[in-house]
XYZ file of C-alpha atoms in Angstrom:
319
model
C 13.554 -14.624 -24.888
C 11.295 -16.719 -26.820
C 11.732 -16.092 -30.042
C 7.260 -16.099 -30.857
C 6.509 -13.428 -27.777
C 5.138 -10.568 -29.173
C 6.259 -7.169 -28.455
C 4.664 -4.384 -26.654
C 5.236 -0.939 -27.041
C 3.242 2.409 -26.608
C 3.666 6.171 -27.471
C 3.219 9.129 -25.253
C 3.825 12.817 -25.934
C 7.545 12.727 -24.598
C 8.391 9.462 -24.589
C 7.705 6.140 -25.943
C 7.865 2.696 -24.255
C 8.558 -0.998 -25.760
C 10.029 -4.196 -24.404
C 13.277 -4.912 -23.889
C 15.597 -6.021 -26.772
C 19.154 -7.511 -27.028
C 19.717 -3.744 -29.067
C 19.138 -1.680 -25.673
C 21.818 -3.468 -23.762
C 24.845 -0.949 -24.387
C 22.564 2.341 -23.943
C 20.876 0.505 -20.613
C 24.695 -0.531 -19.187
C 25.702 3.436 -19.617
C 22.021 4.700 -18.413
C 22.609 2.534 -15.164
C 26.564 3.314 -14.745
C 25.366 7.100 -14.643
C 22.875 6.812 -12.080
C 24.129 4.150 -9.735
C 25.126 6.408 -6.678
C 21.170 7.277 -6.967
C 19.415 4.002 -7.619
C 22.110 2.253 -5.281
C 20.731 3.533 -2.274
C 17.743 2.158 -2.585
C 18.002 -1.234 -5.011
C 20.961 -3.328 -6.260
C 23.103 -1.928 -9.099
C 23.779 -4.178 -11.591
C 24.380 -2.920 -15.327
C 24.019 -6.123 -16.736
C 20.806 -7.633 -15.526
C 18.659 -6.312 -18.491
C 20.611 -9.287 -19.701
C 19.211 -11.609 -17.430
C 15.607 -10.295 -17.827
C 15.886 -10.915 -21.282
C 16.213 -14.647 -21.396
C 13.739 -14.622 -19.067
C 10.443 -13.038 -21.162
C 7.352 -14.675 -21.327
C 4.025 -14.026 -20.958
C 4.303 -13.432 -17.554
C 7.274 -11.620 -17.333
C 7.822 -8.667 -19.468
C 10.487 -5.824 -19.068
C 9.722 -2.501 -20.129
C 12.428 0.835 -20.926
C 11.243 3.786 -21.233
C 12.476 5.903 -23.766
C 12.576 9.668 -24.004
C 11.457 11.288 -27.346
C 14.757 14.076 -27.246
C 17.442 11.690 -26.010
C 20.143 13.786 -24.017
C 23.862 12.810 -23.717
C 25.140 9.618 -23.998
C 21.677 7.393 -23.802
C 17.770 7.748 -24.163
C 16.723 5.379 -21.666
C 14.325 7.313 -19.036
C 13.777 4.135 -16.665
C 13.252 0.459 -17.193
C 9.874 -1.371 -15.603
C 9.767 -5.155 -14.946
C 6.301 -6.690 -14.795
C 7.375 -9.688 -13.086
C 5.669 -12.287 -10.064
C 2.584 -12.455 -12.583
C -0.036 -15.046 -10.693
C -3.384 -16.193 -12.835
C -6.062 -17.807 -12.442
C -8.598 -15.845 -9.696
C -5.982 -13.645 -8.954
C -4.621 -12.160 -12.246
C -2.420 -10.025 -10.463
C 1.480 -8.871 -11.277
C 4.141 -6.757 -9.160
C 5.950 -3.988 -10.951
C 9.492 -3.101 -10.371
C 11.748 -0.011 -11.746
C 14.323 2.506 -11.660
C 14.334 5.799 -12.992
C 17.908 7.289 -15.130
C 19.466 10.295 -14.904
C 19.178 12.878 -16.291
C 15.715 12.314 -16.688
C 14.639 12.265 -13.003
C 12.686 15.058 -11.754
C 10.484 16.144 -15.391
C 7.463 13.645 -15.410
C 9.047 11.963 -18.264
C 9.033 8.502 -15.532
C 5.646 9.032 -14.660
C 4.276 9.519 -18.260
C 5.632 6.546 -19.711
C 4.563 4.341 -16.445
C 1.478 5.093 -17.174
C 1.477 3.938 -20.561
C 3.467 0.314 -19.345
C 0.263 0.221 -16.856
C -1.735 0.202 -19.771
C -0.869 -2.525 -21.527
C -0.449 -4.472 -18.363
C -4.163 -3.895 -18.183
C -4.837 -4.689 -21.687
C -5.943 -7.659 -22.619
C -3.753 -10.252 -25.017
C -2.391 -9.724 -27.495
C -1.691 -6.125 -27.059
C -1.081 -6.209 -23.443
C -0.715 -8.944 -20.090
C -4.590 -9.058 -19.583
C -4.028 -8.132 -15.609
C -6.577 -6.690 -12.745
C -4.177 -5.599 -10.424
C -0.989 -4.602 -9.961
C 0.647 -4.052 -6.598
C 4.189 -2.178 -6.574
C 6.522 -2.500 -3.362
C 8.810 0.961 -1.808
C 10.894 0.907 1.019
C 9.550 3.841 3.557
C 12.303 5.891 3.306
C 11.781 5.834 -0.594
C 9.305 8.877 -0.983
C 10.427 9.704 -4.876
C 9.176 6.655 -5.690
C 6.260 6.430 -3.411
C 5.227 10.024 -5.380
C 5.534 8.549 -8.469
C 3.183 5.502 -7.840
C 0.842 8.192 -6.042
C 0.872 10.695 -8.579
C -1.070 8.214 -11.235
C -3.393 6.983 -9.060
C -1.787 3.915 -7.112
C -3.131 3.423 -3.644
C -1.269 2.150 -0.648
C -2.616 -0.823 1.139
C -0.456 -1.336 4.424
C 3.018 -1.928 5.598
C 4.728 -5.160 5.293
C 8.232 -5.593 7.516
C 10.895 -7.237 6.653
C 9.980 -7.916 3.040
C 12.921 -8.487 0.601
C 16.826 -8.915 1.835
C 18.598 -5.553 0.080
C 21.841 -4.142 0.533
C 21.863 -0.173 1.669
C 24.756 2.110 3.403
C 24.575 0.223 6.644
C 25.182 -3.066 4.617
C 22.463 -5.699 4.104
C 19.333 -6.271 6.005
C 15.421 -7.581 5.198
C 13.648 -4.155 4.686
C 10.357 -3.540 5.174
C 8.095 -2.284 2.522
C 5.075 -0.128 1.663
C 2.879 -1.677 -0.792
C 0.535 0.414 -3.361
C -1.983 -1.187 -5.631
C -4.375 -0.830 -8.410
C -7.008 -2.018 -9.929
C -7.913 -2.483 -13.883
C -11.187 -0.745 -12.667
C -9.773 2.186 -11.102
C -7.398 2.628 -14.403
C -7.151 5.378 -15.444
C -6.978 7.146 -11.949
C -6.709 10.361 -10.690
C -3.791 11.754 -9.748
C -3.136 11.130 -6.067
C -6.060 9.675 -4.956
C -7.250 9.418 -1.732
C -7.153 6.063 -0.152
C -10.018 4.144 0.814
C -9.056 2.945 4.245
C -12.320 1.024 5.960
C -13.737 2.931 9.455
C -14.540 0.790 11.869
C -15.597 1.277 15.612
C -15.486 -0.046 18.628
C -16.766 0.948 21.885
C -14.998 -0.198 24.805
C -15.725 -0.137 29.036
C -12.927 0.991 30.623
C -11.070 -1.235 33.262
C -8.820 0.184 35.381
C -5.057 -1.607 35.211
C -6.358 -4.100 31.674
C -5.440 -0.789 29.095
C -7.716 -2.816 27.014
C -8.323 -0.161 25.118
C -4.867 0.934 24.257
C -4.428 -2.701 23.113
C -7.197 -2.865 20.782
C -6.479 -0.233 19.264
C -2.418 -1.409 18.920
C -4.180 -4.700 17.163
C -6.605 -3.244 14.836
C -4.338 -0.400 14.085
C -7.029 2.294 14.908
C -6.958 5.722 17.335
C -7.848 5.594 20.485
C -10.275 8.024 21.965
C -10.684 8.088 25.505
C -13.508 9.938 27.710
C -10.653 9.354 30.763
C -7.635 11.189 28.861
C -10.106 13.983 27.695
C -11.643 14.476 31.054
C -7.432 14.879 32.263
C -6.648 17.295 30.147
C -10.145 19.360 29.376
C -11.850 19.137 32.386
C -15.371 16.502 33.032
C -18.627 17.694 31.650
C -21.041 17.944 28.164
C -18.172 19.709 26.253
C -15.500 16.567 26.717
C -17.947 14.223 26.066
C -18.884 16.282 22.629
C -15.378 16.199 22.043
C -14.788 12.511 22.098
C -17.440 11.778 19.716
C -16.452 14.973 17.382
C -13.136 12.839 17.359
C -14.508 10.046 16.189
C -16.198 11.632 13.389
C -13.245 13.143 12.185
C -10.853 10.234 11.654
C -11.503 8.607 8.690
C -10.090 5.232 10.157
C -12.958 5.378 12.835
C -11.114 4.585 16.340
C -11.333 2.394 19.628
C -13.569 4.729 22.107
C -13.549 3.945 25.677
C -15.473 5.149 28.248
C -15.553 4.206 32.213
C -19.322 4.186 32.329
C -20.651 4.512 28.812
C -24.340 5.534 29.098
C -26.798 4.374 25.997
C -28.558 7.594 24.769
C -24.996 9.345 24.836
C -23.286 6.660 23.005
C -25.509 5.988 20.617
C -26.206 9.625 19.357
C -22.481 9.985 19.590
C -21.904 6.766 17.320
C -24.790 8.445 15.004
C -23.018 11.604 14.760
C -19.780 9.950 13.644
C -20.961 8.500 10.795
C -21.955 4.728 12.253
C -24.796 2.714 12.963
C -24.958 1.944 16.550
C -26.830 -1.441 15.964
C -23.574 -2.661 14.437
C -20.908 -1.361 16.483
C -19.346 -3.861 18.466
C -19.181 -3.616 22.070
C -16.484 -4.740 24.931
C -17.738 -5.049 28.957
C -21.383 -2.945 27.632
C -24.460 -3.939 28.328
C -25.763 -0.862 26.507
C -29.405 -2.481 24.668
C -28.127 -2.163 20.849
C -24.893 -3.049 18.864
C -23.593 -6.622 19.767
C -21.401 -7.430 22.968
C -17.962 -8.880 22.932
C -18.178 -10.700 25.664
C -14.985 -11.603 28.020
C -14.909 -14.496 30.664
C -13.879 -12.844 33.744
C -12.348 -16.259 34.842
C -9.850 -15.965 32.323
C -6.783 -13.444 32.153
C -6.998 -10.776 29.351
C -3.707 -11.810 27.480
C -2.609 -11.259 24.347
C -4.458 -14.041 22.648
C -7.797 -12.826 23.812
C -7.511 -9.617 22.869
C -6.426 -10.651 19.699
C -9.481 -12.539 19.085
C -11.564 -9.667 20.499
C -9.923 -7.234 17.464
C -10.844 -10.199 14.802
C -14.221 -10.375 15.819
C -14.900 -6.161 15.995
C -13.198 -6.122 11.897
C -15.348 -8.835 10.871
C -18.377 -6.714 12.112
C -17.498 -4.293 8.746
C -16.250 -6.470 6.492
């Protein structure tokens, strides 16, 4: 560690947390050994990386312990944070790692003192890393520590497979990841706040044996609503076509709706209703007066390319 970086530490009500020293090496070996069978499942065990993280400090990579304020048993180490993958410039952005100790899990004690690490992450030098976002990374099947980042206000922002090589039960394998993130503007933030996902719609014409609907909605990630299933299963008629709209309005996504034979009055008081602007809903194989078309060469085959560049072109009408 270099021997001019100064250190960064913060008090809570129950714990207290400072950056790691060549001192917390024997109580961090024992707080690991105790809670291996528990962090193992998830992340490698190694009692002796603190080690490694501490030759490693700089500005732009800091490891954090946690400490509790009424140590129990044989160590007071609740959990240990890395602030590591720090990038600068426009981006200002760092990725935080951790594991939680026994027999601290379960009491808040975690939470509390990762909140006070994300506060001097966000605070500016010399008391803190100067950051204005931080993104942390959990495997899905991980939902303690998906809690934890949700209970102080992280949001998540997607899914990304195949994301770091990590061993598990069944051996090693490239896991996929869920990745929360948040902002030095939304800091402090309420506890499990609800994400801000964009809605977007798009109105499609159905065409019998293309399920270009089904595929759009694959691409962009978004429900489909269709007039055809609804008509299957509730019957034709004013209700179902209530229905598909009332749909709509409820997902806060937005959706793909697709219709055989749209008609313009119904769609666009059914776009009002949900919450859109008709003039700015984009449009596949409609002719409907408002909104902008997506048009489709009918010389060409509908493959996967063009219906990828069909879902580019409907996001980019809400970015």
């Amino acid at each position: 560690m270099t021997s001019s970086l100064a250190p960064l530490a913060a008090t809570g009500r129950r714990v207290w947390v400072h950056t790691a020293q060549e001192g917390d090496l024997p109580a961090y070996q024992v707080a690991v050994q105790q809670s291996a069978a528990r962090i193992g499942r998830w992340n490698p065990v190694n009692p002796a990386d603190l080690h490694w993280h501490l030759e490693r400090q700089t500005e732009d990579h800091r490891t954090f312990l946690i400490h509790a304020m009424e140590a129990e048993g044989s160590h007071g180490i609740v959990g240990k944070v890395n602030v590591t993958n720090v990038v600068r410039g426009r981006f200002q952005n760092g990725v935080i790692g951790y594991d939680s100790y026994d027999p601290y899990v379960g009491r808040g004690l975690f939470a509390e003192g990762l909140r006070l690490i994300i506060d001097i992450a966000f605070a500016q030098a010399p008391r803190g890393m100067g950051l204005h976002r931080i993104e942390a990374n959990v495997r899905p099947g991980n939902s303690p520590s998906s809690g934890v980042l949700r209970s102080i206000g992280f949001r998540r922002e997607g899914y990304v497979q195949q994301m770091l090589w990590l061993p598990g039960p069944d051996g090693s394998h490239w896991r996929d990841h869920l990745p929360h993130a948040i902002t030095r503007e939304e800091w402090p933030a309420a506890p499990y706040a609800p994400h801000r996902w964009p809605r977007i719609a798009l109105l499609v014409k159905d065409s019998p044996g293309l399920h270009l609907g089904s595929r759009l909605a694959h691409e962009l990630g978004l429900p489909l609503f269709s007039s055809a299933l609804l008509d299957r299963d509730l019957g034709p008629g004013p209700a179902t076509d209530q229905a598909l709209w009332s749909l709509l309005a409820a997902s806060p996504v937005g959706g793909v709706v697709e219709e055989p034979n749209p008609q313009p009055d119904s769609v666009f008081a059914g776009l009002q209703r949900a919450g859109f602007d008709p003039t700015g809903v984009p449009q596949v194989g409609c002719a409907l007066g408002f909104g902008f078309p997506l048009e489709l060469d009918p010389r060409q085959p509908v493959d996967d390319r063009v219906v990828v560049r069909l879902a580019l072109r409907a996001r980019s009408a809400f970015a």
